[in-house]
């Protein structure tokens, strides 16, 4: 299964997917492209270091979302991508990609959806004072973190929890769950 990872930031989930492939924790999966809306993102640097092709763009260089998504779609089609993995991609997808990759786009989100959708889910959970939060991997639709849930992991918030300690706990779960879900989808595809 050929995947394209979309990332806007640090790319720790992206790096973990690459590592899971290297160590054969996941099999029959190949990352053939990193897409980023921030050419200066650390994720882009990681991709270059690992010799993964990169398509990066700046949204304001295009008249609208449709225009840059058409460019992305061209790349995805050329590379025969089977699955898009959003790993910290901080833009809502538009109809160009959603239609072309119906039920073939997944996202990792740092909360137990439907709680704390949108930006800074970890800060939202801390502000609200919940005692349990977590990680969700879901299919992507046109809404903000609203698509069908594939799997979730819970993370407890202790009384002495800080933002930093919670980010670390959440990331540990993301780094396990996302490669696991990718492997499951690859197995399903192979069985079809
Ligand atoms: C991850 O925690 C991911 O769940 C979150 O961005 C972070 C990216 O980290 N995504 C969202 O909040 C999407 N709504 P990374 O760049 O180190 O993988």
PDB file of C-alpha atoms and ligand atoms in Angstrom:
ATOM      1  CA  UNK A   1       0.000   0.000   0.000  1.00  0.00           C
ATOM      2  CA  UNK A   2       1.451   3.326  -1.074  1.00  0.00           C
ATOM      3  CA  UNK A   3       0.799   6.152   1.339  1.00  0.00           C
ATOM      4  CA  UNK A   4       1.240   9.926   1.295  1.00  0.00           C
ATOM      5  CA  UNK A   5       1.656  11.607   4.674  1.00  0.00           C
ATOM      6  CA  UNK A   6       0.445  15.201   5.085  1.00  0.00           C
ATOM      7  CA  UNK A   7       2.094  17.206   7.893  1.00  0.00           C
ATOM      8  CA  UNK A   8       2.323  20.879   8.852  1.00  0.00           C
ATOM      9  CA  UNK A   9       4.616  20.661  11.872  1.00  0.00           C
ATOM     10  CA  UNK A  10       7.209  18.616  13.696  1.00  0.00           C
ATOM     11  CA  UNK A  11       6.422  15.367  11.956  1.00  0.00           C
ATOM     12  CA  UNK A  12       6.956  13.027  14.901  1.00  0.00           C
ATOM     13  CA  UNK A  13       4.080  10.824  13.679  1.00  0.00           C
ATOM     14  CA  UNK A  14       5.543  10.871  10.182  1.00  0.00           C
ATOM     15  CA  UNK A  15       8.947   9.844  11.572  1.00  0.00           C
ATOM     16  CA  UNK A  16       7.305   7.069  13.585  1.00  0.00           C
ATOM     17  CA  UNK A  17       5.590   5.666  10.487  1.00  0.00           C
ATOM     18  CA  UNK A  18       8.970   5.583   8.703  1.00  0.00           C
ATOM     19  CA  UNK A  19      10.559   3.896  11.725  1.00  0.00           C
ATOM     20  CA  UNK A  20       7.758   1.306  11.927  1.00  0.00           C
ATOM     21  CA  UNK A  21       8.392   0.436   8.284  1.00  0.00           C
ATOM     22  CA  UNK A  22      12.179   0.218   8.800  1.00  0.00           C
ATOM     23  CA  UNK A  23      11.835  -2.059  11.821  1.00  0.00           C
ATOM     24  CA  UNK A  24       9.173  -4.120  10.018  1.00  0.00           C
ATOM     25  CA  UNK A  25       6.595  -3.352  12.703  1.00  0.00           C
ATOM     26  CA  UNK A  26       4.403  -2.582   9.708  1.00  0.00           C
ATOM     27  CA  UNK A  27       4.697  -4.456   6.431  1.00  0.00           C
ATOM     28  CA  UNK A  28       3.613  -3.981   2.817  1.00  0.00           C
ATOM     29  CA  UNK A  29       3.383  -0.230   3.388  1.00  0.00           C
ATOM     30  CA  UNK A  30       5.522   2.334   1.621  1.00  0.00           C
ATOM     31  CA  UNK A  31       5.648   6.108   2.250  1.00  0.00           C
ATOM     32  CA  UNK A  32       6.092   7.599  -1.195  1.00  0.00           C
ATOM     33  CA  UNK A  33       5.356  11.270  -0.538  1.00  0.00           C
ATOM     34  CA  UNK A  34       5.262  13.909   2.179  1.00  0.00           C
ATOM     35  CA  UNK A  35       2.891  16.797   1.533  1.00  0.00           C
ATOM     36  CA  UNK A  36       3.253  19.971   3.584  1.00  0.00           C
ATOM     37  CA  UNK A  37       1.621  23.388   3.560  1.00  0.00           C
ATOM     38  CA  UNK A  38       4.681  24.732   5.404  1.00  0.00           C
ATOM     39  CA  UNK A  39       7.858  24.401   3.353  1.00  0.00           C
ATOM     40  CA  UNK A  40       9.909  25.268   6.461  1.00  0.00           C
ATOM     41  CA  UNK A  41       8.286  22.572   8.652  1.00  0.00           C
ATOM     42  CA  UNK A  42      10.522  20.134  10.502  1.00  0.00           C
ATOM     43  CA  UNK A  43       8.524  17.327   8.866  1.00  0.00           C
ATOM     44  CA  UNK A  44       9.839  18.483   5.472  1.00  0.00           C
ATOM     45  CA  UNK A  45      13.415  18.385   6.736  1.00  0.00           C
ATOM     46  CA  UNK A  46      12.853  14.874   8.086  1.00  0.00           C
ATOM     47  CA  UNK A  47      11.509  13.735   4.712  1.00  0.00           C
ATOM     48  CA  UNK A  48      14.499  15.183   2.855  1.00  0.00           C
ATOM     49  CA  UNK A  49      16.890  13.457   5.293  1.00  0.00           C
ATOM     50  CA  UNK A  50      15.129  10.159   4.635  1.00  0.00           C
ATOM     51  CA  UNK A  51      15.044  10.718   0.843  1.00  0.00           C
ATOM     52  CA  UNK A  52      11.240  10.754   0.783  1.00  0.00           C
ATOM     53  CA  UNK A  53       9.893  12.964  -2.040  1.00  0.00           C
ATOM     54  CA  UNK A  54       8.254  16.162  -0.802  1.00  0.00           C
ATOM     55  CA  UNK A  55       5.486  18.303  -2.231  1.00  0.00           C
ATOM     56  CA  UNK A  56       5.326  21.521  -0.221  1.00  0.00           C
ATOM     57  CA  UNK A  57       3.319  24.601  -1.038  1.00  0.00           C
ATOM     58  CA  UNK A  58       2.210  27.927   0.384  1.00  0.00           C
ATOM     59  CA  UNK A  59      -1.570  28.310   0.275  1.00  0.00           C
ATOM     60  CA  UNK A  60      -1.470  32.025  -0.372  1.00  0.00           C
ATOM     61  CA  UNK A  61       0.378  31.435  -3.672  1.00  0.00           C
ATOM     62  CA  UNK A  62      -2.852  29.867  -4.997  1.00  0.00           C
ATOM     63  CA  UNK A  63      -6.212  31.549  -5.657  1.00  0.00           C
ATOM     64  CA  UNK A  64      -8.065  29.023  -3.501  1.00  0.00           C
ATOM     65  CA  UNK A  65      -8.104  25.569  -1.872  1.00  0.00           C
ATOM     66  CA  UNK A  66      -9.354  23.910  -5.053  1.00  0.00           C
ATOM     67  CA  UNK A  67      -6.296  25.175  -6.960  1.00  0.00           C
ATOM     68  CA  UNK A  68      -3.669  23.825  -4.560  1.00  0.00           C
ATOM     69  CA  UNK A  69      -5.556  20.583  -3.970  1.00  0.00           C
ATOM     70  CA  UNK A  70      -5.615  19.994  -7.745  1.00  0.00           C
ATOM     71  CA  UNK A  71      -1.809  20.280  -7.746  1.00  0.00           C
ATOM     72  CA  UNK A  72      -1.583  17.854  -4.826  1.00  0.00           C
ATOM     73  CA  UNK A  73      -3.987  15.455  -6.559  1.00  0.00           C
ATOM     74  CA  UNK A  74      -1.810  15.478  -9.684  1.00  0.00           C
ATOM     75  CA  UNK A  75       1.144  14.310  -7.570  1.00  0.00           C
ATOM     76  CA  UNK A  76      -0.901  11.701  -5.723  1.00  0.00           C
ATOM     77  CA  UNK A  77      -2.214  10.292  -8.996  1.00  0.00           C
ATOM     78  CA  UNK A  78       1.264  10.191 -10.577  1.00  0.00           C
ATOM     79  CA  UNK A  79       2.564   8.245  -7.591  1.00  0.00           C
ATOM     80  CA  UNK A  80      -0.486   5.924  -7.447  1.00  0.00           C
ATOM     81  CA  UNK A  81      -1.178   6.709  -3.809  1.00  0.00           C
ATOM     82  CA  UNK A  82      -3.628   4.329  -2.075  1.00  0.00           C
ATOM     83  CA  UNK A  83      -4.037   6.097   1.269  1.00  0.00           C
ATOM     84  CA  UNK A  84      -3.556   9.633   2.609  1.00  0.00           C
ATOM     85  CA  UNK A  85      -2.481   9.915   6.242  1.00  0.00           C
ATOM     86  CA  UNK A  86      -2.973  13.291   7.891  1.00  0.00           C
ATOM     87  CA  UNK A  87      -0.408  13.536  10.689  1.00  0.00           C
ATOM     88  CA  UNK A  88      -0.615  17.032  12.099  1.00  0.00           C
ATOM     89  CA  UNK A  89      -1.887  18.581   8.854  1.00  0.00           C
ATOM     90  CA  UNK A  90      -3.583  21.723  10.067  1.00  0.00           C
ATOM     91  CA  UNK A  91      -5.924  22.447   7.139  1.00  0.00           C
ATOM     92  CA  UNK A  92      -9.412  21.245   6.384  1.00  0.00           C
ATOM     93  CA  UNK A  93      -9.489  19.181   3.211  1.00  0.00           C
ATOM     94  CA  UNK A  94     -11.633  20.364   0.315  1.00  0.00           C
ATOM     95  CA  UNK A  95     -13.846  18.508  -2.117  1.00  0.00           C
ATOM     96  CA  UNK A  96     -11.041  17.849  -4.660  1.00  0.00           C
ATOM     97  CA  UNK A  97      -9.147  15.483  -2.345  1.00  0.00           C
ATOM     98  CA  UNK A  98     -12.201  14.235  -0.452  1.00  0.00           C
ATOM     99  CA  UNK A  99     -13.910  13.105  -3.657  1.00  0.00           C
ATOM    100  CA  UNK A 100     -10.789  11.543  -5.176  1.00  0.00           C
ATOM    101  CA  UNK A 101      -9.906   9.674  -1.956  1.00  0.00           C
ATOM    102  CA  UNK A 102     -13.299   8.762  -0.566  1.00  0.00           C
ATOM    103  CA  UNK A 103     -12.767   6.624   2.600  1.00  0.00           C
ATOM    104  CA  UNK A 104      -9.043   6.628   1.835  1.00  0.00           C
ATOM    105  CA  UNK A 105      -7.958   9.482   4.075  1.00  0.00           C
ATOM    106  CA  UNK A 106      -7.252   9.066   7.775  1.00  0.00           C
ATOM    107  CA  UNK A 107      -6.313  11.563  10.475  1.00  0.00           C
ATOM    108  CA  UNK A 108      -4.793  11.316  13.924  1.00  0.00           C
ATOM    109  CA  UNK A 109      -6.253  13.687  16.516  1.00  0.00           C
ATOM    110  CA  UNK A 110      -5.043  14.232  20.104  1.00  0.00           C
ATOM    111  CA  UNK A 111      -8.349  13.732  21.964  1.00  0.00           C
ATOM    112  CA  UNK A 112     -11.133  11.208  22.369  1.00  0.00           C
ATOM    113  CA  UNK A 113     -13.405  12.549  19.640  1.00  0.00           C
ATOM    114  CA  UNK A 114     -16.061  13.879  19.541  1.00  0.00           C
ATOM    115  CA  UNK A 115     -14.630  15.733  22.557  1.00  0.00           C
ATOM    116  CA  UNK A 116     -12.195  18.565  21.849  1.00  0.00           C
ATOM    117  CA  UNK A 117     -12.238  18.709  18.070  1.00  0.00           C
ATOM    118  CA  UNK A 118     -10.262  21.415  16.280  1.00  0.00           C
ATOM    119  CA  UNK A 119      -7.140  23.232  17.322  1.00  0.00           C
ATOM    120  CA  UNK A 120      -5.171  22.645  20.535  1.00  0.00           C
ATOM    121  CA  UNK A 121      -7.168  19.623  21.679  1.00  0.00           C
ATOM    122  CA  UNK A 122      -4.644  19.021  24.473  1.00  0.00           C
ATOM    123  CA  UNK A 123      -5.054  22.571  25.818  1.00  0.00           C
ATOM    124  CA  UNK A 124      -8.833  22.251  25.532  1.00  0.00           C
ATOM    125  CA  UNK A 125      -8.785  19.044  27.626  1.00  0.00           C
ATOM    126  CA  UNK A 126      -6.563  20.627  30.300  1.00  0.00           C
ATOM    127  CA  UNK A 127      -8.717  23.777  30.439  1.00  0.00           C
ATOM    128  CA  UNK A 128     -11.896  21.747  30.754  1.00  0.00           C
ATOM    129  CA  UNK A 129     -10.399  19.661  33.552  1.00  0.00           C
ATOM    130  CA  UNK A 130     -11.285  16.217  32.185  1.00  0.00           C
ATOM    131  CA  UNK A 131      -9.559  13.299  33.885  1.00  0.00           C
ATOM    132  CA  UNK A 132      -9.327  11.148  30.762  1.00  0.00           C
ATOM    133  CA  UNK A 133      -8.483  12.218  27.245  1.00  0.00           C
ATOM    134  CA  UNK A 134      -6.698  10.342  24.476  1.00  0.00           C
ATOM    135  CA  UNK A 135      -6.067   9.782  20.823  1.00  0.00           C
ATOM    136  CA  UNK A 136      -8.382   9.102  17.886  1.00  0.00           C
ATOM    137  CA  UNK A 137      -7.669   7.842  14.392  1.00  0.00           C
ATOM    138  CA  UNK A 138     -10.608   8.479  12.072  1.00  0.00           C
ATOM    139  CA  UNK A 139     -11.603   8.672   8.428  1.00  0.00           C
ATOM    140  CA  UNK A 140     -11.702  12.226   7.149  1.00  0.00           C
ATOM    141  CA  UNK A 141     -14.827  13.913   5.835  1.00  0.00           C
ATOM    142  CA  UNK A 142     -15.628  17.556   5.117  1.00  0.00           C
ATOM    143  CA  UNK A 143     -16.119  18.410   8.799  1.00  0.00           C
ATOM    144  CA  UNK A 144     -13.596  19.355  11.462  1.00  0.00           C
ATOM    145  CA  UNK A 145     -12.513  16.019  13.001  1.00  0.00           C
ATOM    146  CA  UNK A 146     -15.965  14.522  12.383  1.00  0.00           C
ATOM    147  CA  UNK A 147     -15.367  11.444  10.194  1.00  0.00           C
ATOM    148  CA  UNK A 148     -16.007   7.839  11.179  1.00  0.00           C
ATOM    149  CA  UNK A 149     -13.837   6.742  14.109  1.00  0.00           C
ATOM    150  CA  UNK A 150     -11.497   3.817  13.377  1.00  0.00           C
ATOM    151  CA  UNK A 151      -9.817   3.420  16.782  1.00  0.00           C
ATOM    152  CA  UNK A 152      -9.045   5.275  19.990  1.00  0.00           C
ATOM    153  CA  UNK A 153      -6.693   5.082  22.982  1.00  0.00           C
ATOM    154  CA  UNK A 154      -7.404   6.632  26.359  1.00  0.00           C
ATOM    155  CA  UNK A 155      -4.847   8.644  28.346  1.00  0.00           C
ATOM    156  CA  UNK A 156      -5.420   9.589  31.977  1.00  0.00           C
ATOM    157  CA  UNK A 157      -4.749  13.115  33.202  1.00  0.00           C
ATOM    158  CA  UNK A 158      -3.154  13.052  36.661  1.00  0.00           C
ATOM    159  CA  UNK A 159      -3.499  15.791  39.269  1.00  0.00           C
ATOM    160  CA  UNK A 160       0.086  16.950  38.717  1.00  0.00           C
ATOM    161  CA  UNK A 161      -0.199  16.802  34.906  1.00  0.00           C
ATOM    162  CA  UNK A 162       1.383  19.631  32.911  1.00  0.00           C
ATOM    163  CA  UNK A 163       0.930  20.440  29.257  1.00  0.00           C
ATOM    164  CA  UNK A 164       4.389  18.987  28.552  1.00  0.00           C
ATOM    165  CA  UNK A 165       3.780  15.687  30.355  1.00  0.00           C
ATOM    166  CA  UNK A 166       0.381  15.299  28.701  1.00  0.00           C
ATOM    167  CA  UNK A 167       1.775  15.985  25.219  1.00  0.00           C
ATOM    168  CA  UNK A 168       4.368  13.256  25.855  1.00  0.00           C
ATOM    169  CA  UNK A 169       1.724  10.732  26.978  1.00  0.00           C
ATOM    170  CA  UNK A 170      -0.543  11.551  24.025  1.00  0.00           C
ATOM    171  CA  UNK A 171       2.310  11.283  21.541  1.00  0.00           C
ATOM    172  CA  UNK A 172       3.349   7.887  22.894  1.00  0.00           C
ATOM    173  CA  UNK A 173      -0.171   6.635  22.180  1.00  0.00           C
ATOM    174  CA  UNK A 174      -0.317   8.292  18.750  1.00  0.00           C
ATOM    175  CA  UNK A 175       2.993   6.731  17.781  1.00  0.00           C
ATOM    176  CA  UNK A 176       1.595   3.276  18.553  1.00  0.00           C
ATOM    177  CA  UNK A 177      -1.943   3.659  17.299  1.00  0.00           C
ATOM    178  CA  UNK A 178      -1.377   5.367  13.939  1.00  0.00           C
ATOM    179  CA  UNK A 179       1.068   2.748  12.522  1.00  0.00           C
ATOM    180  CA  UNK A 180      -1.209   0.014  13.890  1.00  0.00           C
ATOM    181  CA  UNK A 181      -4.242   1.402  12.039  1.00  0.00           C
ATOM    182  CA  UNK A 182      -2.208   1.855   8.847  1.00  0.00           C
ATOM    183  CA  UNK A 183      -1.203  -1.807   9.035  1.00  0.00           C
ATOM    184  CA  UNK A 184      -4.825  -2.858   9.534  1.00  0.00           C
ATOM    185  CA  UNK A 185      -5.917  -0.878   6.458  1.00  0.00           C
ATOM    186  CA  UNK A 186      -3.043  -2.356   4.423  1.00  0.00           C
ATOM    187  CA  UNK A 187      -4.113  -5.862   5.446  1.00  0.00           C
ATOM    188  CA  UNK A 188      -7.699  -5.089   4.460  1.00  0.00           C
ATOM    189  CA  UNK A 189      -6.582  -3.768   1.109  1.00  0.00           C
ATOM    190  CA  UNK A 190      -4.453  -6.863   0.465  1.00  0.00           C
ATOM    191  CA  UNK A 191      -7.445  -9.087   1.281  1.00  0.00           C
ATOM    192  CA  UNK A 192      -9.759  -7.240  -1.157  1.00  0.00           C
TER     193      UNK A 192
HETATM  194  C1  LIG B   1      -0.330  15.425  16.690  1.00  0.00           C
HETATM  195  O1  LIG B   1      -0.476  15.426  18.087  1.00  0.00           O
HETATM  196  C2  LIG B   1      -1.671  15.277  16.007  1.00  0.00           C
HETATM  197  O2  LIG B   1      -2.556  14.493  16.730  1.00  0.00           O
HETATM  198  C3  LIG B   1      -2.127  16.711  15.972  1.00  0.00           C
HETATM  199  O3  LIG B   1      -0.970  17.433  15.628  1.00  0.00           O
HETATM  200  C4  LIG B   1       0.156  16.798  16.213  1.00  0.00           C
HETATM  201  C5  LIG B   1       1.244  16.683  15.176  1.00  0.00           C
HETATM  202  O4  LIG B   1       2.426  16.218  15.749  1.00  0.00           O
HETATM  203  N1  LIG B   1      -3.182  16.885  15.014  1.00  0.00           N
HETATM  204  C6  LIG B   1      -4.236  17.679  15.208  1.00  0.00           C
HETATM  205  O5  LIG B   1      -4.381  18.373  16.189  1.00  0.00           O
HETATM  206  C7  LIG B   1      -5.256  17.668  14.062  1.00  0.00           C
HETATM  207  N2  LIG B   1      -6.484  18.250  14.465  1.00  0.00           N
HETATM  208  P1  LIG B   1       3.631  15.729  14.856  1.00  0.00           P
HETATM  209  O6  LIG B   1       3.866  16.799  13.796  1.00  0.00           O
HETATM  210  O7  LIG B   1       4.792  15.652  15.792  1.00  0.00           O
HETATM  211  O8  LIG B   1       3.271  14.399  14.259  1.00  0.00           O
END
